[in-house]
Short mmCIF file of C-alpha atoms and ligand atoms in Angstrom, two decimals:
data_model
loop_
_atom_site.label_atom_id
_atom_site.label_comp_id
_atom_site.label_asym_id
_atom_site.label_seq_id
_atom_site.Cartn_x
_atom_site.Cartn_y
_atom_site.Cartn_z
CA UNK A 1 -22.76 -6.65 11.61
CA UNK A 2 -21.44 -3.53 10.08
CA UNK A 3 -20.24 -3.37 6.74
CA UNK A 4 -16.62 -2.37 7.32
CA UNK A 5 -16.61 -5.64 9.67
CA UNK A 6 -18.03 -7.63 7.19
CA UNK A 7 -15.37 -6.46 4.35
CA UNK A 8 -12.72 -7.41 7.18
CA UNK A 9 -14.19 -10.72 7.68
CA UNK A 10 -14.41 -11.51 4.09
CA UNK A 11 -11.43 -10.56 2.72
CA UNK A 12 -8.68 -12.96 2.20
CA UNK A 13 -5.79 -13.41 0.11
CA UNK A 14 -6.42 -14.79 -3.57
CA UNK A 15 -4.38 -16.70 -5.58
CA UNK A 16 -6.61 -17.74 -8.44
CA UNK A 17 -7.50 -14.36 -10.54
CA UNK A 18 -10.23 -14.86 -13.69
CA UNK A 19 -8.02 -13.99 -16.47
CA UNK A 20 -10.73 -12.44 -18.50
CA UNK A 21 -11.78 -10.17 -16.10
CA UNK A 22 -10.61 -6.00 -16.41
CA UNK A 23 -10.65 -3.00 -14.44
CA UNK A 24 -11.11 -0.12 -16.38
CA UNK A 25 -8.76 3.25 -15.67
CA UNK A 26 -12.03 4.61 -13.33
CA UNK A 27 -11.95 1.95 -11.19
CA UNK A 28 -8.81 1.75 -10.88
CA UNK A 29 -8.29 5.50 -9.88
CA UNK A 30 -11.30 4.97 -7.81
CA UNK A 31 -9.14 2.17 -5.41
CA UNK A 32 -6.64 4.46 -5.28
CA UNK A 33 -8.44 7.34 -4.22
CA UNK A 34 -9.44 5.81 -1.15
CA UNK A 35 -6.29 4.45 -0.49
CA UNK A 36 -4.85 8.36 -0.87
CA UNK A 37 -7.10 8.81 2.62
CA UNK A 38 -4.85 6.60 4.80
CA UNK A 39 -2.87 8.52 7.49
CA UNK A 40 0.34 8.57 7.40
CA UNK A 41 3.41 10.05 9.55
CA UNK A 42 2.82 13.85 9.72
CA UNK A 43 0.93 13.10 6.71
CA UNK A 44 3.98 12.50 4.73
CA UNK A 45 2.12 10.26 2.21
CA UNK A 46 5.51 8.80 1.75
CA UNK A 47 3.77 6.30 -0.85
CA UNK A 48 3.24 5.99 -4.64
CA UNK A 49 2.09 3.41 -6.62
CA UNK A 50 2.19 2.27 -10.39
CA UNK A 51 -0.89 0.24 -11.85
CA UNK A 52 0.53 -2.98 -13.93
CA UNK A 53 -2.46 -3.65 -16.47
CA UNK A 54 -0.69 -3.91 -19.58
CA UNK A 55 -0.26 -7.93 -20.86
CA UNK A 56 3.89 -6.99 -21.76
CA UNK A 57 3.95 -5.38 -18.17
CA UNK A 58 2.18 -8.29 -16.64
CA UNK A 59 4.61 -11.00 -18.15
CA UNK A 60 7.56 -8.98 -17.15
CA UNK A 61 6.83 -8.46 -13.80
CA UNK A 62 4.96 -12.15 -13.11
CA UNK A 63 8.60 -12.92 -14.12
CA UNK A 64 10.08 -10.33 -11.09
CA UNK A 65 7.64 -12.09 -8.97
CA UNK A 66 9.07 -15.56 -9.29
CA UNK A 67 6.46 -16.58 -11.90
CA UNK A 68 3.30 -15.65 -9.00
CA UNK A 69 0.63 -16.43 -11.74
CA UNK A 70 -1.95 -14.18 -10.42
CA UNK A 71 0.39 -11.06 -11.59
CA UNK A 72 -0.40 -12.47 -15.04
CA UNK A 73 -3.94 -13.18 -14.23
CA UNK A 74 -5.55 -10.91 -11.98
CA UNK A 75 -7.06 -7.55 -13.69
CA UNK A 76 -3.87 -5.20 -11.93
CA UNK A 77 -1.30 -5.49 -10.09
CA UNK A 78 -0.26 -2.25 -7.95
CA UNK A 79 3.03 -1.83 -6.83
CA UNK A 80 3.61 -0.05 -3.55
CA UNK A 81 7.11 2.59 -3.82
CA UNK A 82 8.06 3.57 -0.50
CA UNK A 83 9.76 6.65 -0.31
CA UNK A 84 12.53 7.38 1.52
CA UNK A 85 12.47 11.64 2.13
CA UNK A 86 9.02 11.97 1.87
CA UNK A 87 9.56 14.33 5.19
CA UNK A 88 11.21 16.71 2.71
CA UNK A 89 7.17 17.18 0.91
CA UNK A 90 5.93 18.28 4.28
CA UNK A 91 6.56 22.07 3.71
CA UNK A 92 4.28 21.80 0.44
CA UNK A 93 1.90 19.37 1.62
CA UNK A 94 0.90 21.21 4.47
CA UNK A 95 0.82 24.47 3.53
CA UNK A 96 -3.39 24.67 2.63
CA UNK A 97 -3.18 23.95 5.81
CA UNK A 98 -1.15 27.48 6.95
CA UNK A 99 -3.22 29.20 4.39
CA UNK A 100 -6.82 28.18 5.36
CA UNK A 101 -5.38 29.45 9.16
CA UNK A 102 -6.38 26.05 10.38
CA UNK A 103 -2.65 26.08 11.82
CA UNK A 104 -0.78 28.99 12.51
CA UNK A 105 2.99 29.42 11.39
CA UNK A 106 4.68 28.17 14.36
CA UNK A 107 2.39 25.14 14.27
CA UNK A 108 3.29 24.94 10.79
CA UNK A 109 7.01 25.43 11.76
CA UNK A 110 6.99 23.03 14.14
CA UNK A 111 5.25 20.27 12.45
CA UNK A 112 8.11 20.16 9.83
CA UNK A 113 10.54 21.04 12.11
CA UNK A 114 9.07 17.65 14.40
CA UNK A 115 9.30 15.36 10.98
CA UNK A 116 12.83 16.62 10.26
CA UNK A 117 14.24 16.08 13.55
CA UNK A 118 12.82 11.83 13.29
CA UNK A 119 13.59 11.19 9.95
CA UNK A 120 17.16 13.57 8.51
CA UNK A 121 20.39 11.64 8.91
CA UNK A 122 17.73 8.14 10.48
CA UNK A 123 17.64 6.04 7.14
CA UNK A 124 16.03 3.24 9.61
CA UNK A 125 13.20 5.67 10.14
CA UNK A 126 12.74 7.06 6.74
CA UNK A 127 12.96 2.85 5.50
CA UNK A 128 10.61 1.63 8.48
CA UNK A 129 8.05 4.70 7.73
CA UNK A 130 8.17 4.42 4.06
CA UNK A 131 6.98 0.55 4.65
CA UNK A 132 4.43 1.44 7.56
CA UNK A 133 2.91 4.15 4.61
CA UNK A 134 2.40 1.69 1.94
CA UNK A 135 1.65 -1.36 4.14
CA UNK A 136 -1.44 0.67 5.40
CA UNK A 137 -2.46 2.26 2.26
CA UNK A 138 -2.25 -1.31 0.48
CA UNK A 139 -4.74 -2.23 3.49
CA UNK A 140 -7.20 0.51 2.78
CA UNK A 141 -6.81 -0.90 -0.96
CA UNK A 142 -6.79 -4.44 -0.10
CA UNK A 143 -10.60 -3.34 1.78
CA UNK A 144 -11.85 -1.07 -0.42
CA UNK A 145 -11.65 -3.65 -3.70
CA UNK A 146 -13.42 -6.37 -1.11
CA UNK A 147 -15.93 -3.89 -0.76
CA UNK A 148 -16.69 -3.29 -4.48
CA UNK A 149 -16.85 -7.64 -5.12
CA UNK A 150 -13.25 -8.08 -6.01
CA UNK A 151 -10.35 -9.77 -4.41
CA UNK A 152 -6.66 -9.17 -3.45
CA UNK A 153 -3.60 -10.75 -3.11
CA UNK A 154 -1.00 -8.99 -1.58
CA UNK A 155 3.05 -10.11 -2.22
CA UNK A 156 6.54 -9.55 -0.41
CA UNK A 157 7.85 -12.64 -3.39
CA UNK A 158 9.43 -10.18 -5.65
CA UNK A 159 13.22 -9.25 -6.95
CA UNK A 160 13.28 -5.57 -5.30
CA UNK A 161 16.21 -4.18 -7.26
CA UNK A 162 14.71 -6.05 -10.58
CA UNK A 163 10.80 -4.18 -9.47
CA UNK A 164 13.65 -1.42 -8.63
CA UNK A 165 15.00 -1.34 -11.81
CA UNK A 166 12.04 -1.92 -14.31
CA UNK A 167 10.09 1.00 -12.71
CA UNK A 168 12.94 2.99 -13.17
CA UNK A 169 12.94 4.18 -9.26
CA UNK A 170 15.13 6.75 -7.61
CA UNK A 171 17.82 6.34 -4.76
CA UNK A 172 14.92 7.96 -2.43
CA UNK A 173 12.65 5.06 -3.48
CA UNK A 174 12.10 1.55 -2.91
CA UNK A 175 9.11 -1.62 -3.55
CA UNK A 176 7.24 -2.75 -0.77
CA UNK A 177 4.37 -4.56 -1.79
CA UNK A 178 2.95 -5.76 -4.99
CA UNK A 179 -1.06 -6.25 -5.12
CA UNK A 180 -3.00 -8.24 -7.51
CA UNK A 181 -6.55 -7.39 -7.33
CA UNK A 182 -9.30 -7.96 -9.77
CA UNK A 183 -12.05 -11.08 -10.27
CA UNK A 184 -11.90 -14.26 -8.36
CA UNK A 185 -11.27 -17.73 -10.06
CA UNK A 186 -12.16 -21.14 -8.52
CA UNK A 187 -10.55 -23.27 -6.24
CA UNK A 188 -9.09 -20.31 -3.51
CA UNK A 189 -8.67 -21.07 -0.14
CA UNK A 190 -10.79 -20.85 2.44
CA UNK A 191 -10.34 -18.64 5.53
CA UNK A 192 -6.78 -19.53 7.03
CA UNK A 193 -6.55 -19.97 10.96
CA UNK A 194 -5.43 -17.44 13.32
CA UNK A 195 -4.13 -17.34 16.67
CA UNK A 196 -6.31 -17.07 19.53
CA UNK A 197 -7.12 -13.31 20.94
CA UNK A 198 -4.97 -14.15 24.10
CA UNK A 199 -1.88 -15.13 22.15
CA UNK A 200 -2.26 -11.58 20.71
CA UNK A 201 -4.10 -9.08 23.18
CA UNK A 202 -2.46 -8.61 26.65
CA UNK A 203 -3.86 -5.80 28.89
CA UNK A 204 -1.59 -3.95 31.97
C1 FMN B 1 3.26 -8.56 3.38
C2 FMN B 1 2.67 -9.81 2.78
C3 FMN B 1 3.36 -10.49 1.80
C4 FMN B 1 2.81 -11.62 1.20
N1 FMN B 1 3.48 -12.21 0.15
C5 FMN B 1 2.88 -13.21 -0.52
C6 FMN B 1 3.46 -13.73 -1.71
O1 FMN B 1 4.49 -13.27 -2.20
N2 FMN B 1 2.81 -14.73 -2.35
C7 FMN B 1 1.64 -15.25 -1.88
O2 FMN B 1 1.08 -16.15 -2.52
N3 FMN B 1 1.06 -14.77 -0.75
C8 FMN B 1 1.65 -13.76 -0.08
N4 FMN B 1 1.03 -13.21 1.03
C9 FMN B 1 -0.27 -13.75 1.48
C10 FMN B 1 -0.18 -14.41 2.86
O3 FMN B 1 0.34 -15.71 2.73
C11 FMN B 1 -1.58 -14.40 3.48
O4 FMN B 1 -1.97 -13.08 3.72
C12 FMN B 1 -1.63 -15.16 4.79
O5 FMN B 1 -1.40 -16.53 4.59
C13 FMN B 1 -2.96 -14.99 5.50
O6 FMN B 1 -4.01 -15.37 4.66
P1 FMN B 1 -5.22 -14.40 4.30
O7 FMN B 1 -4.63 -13.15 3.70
O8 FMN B 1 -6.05 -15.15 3.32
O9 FMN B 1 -5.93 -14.09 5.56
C14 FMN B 1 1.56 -12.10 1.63
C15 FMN B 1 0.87 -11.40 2.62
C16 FMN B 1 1.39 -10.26 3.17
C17 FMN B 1 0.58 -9.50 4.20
#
C-alpha cells in the first residue's frame, strides 16, 4: 500500500486535541505550503487562510464555534476565507506564465477572458468556486498534517458573519471551513462507516 493511500485510510476527523501540544510558525507554514499546490479554477487560488494559535484567539473563536472544544485545544485552528473575485487576480497570477513564453498572449488573453466570462455578474459561481477552492485546499491540509503524525478536524459549526466579523473580512470574502489540527488526545472515534462503492460509483 502506498503512502498517499495509507494517509487516506488513516485520517479521520478528531475531536479530542492534547492541549499541551504546539506547532511552531515552521510547521505551520510548512501545512500551508502544500496546501498552496492544490488546483484550483484557472488557478484562481481563490483561498486564504488565517492560523488561530494564540490562547485569546482560541477562546474567542471556540466561542464562534459554538463552544467546539478542540478550537481551544488542538495546536491551530485554520480558517478557510473564500473569496469571491478571485477571477479578478488572474491577470497577475498568470503572467510568469506569459513571460517565461510557456503561453503566448492570446492564450494568456483568453484564459482571463474564459474566467471572466464564468464568474463577472454569476455571484453563484464566484460563491460555489470560492467553497470548491478552500474545501480542496483544506483536503490537501487535512492529508498533509496526517502525513506528518498529527490529526484534523475539520468544521462547518461556526457563526459566519461573527468568523466574518472578528477576522475583519471584506464584502469579496467569506468563511468556509475552520480546521483544528495538531496532537491527538484519547478516547477519538474510530473509523465511521461509509456507504457501499455501488451506492456511490455508477458507470454508463
Ligand atoms: C465540511 C465539514 C464540516 C464538518 N463540521 C463539523 C463540525 O462543525 N463539528 C464536528 O465535530 N465535526 C464536523 N465535521 C466532521 C464530520 O462529522 C466527519 O468528517 C464525518 O462524520 C466523517 O468522519 P471522518 O472524518 O472521521 O471520516 C465536518 C466535516 C466536514 C467535511
Amino acid at each position: 500500500m502506498s503512502n498517499t493511500v495509507d494517509i487516506i485510510k488513516q485520517r479521520t476527523s478528531a475531536n479530542n486535541f492534547d492541549p499541551t501540544s504546539v506547532l511552531s510558525t515552521e510547521e505551520i507554514e510548512a501545512l500551508v505550503q502544500l496546501a498552496i499546490e492544490t488546483p484550483t479554477s484557472f488557478n484562481m487560488q481563490n483561498w486564504r487562510v488565517v492560523a488561530i494559535t494564540s490562547p485569546a484567539a482560541k477562546e474567542e473563536f471556540k466561542a464562534l464555534a459554538y463552544g467546539q472544544p478542540k478550537v481551544k485545544d488542538a495546536a491551530v485552528t485554520f480558517a478557510f476565507i473564500g473569496k469571491l473575485n478571485g477571477y479578478q487576480d488572474l491577470p497577475t497570477l498568470i503572467k510568469p506564465l506569459l513571460d517565461a513564453k510557456a503561453i503566448d498572449q492570446a492564450a494568456y488573453d483568453g484564459w482571463i477572458g474564459m474566467a471572466k466570462g464564468m464568474y463577472e455578474g454569476h455571484p453563484q459561481n464566484q460563491r460555489d468556486e470560492a467553497i470548491r477552492s478552500s474545501a480542496f485546499a483544506a483536503m490537501t491540509l487535512m492529508y498533509a498534517a496526517q502525513d506528518k503524525g498529527l490529526v484534523s478536524g475539520p468544521m462547518i459549526g461556526f457563526d459566519a458573519t461573527g468568523v466574518a466579523q472578528a477576522l475583519g473580512l471584506g464584502e469579496n470574502e467569506f468563511p468556509v471551513l475552520l480546521l483544528a489540527v495538531g496532537k491527538p488526545a484519547p478516547g477519538n472515534w474510530p473509523r465511521k462507516p461509509r456507504k457501499n462503492l455501488s451506492e456511490v460509483l455508477s458507470i454508463k
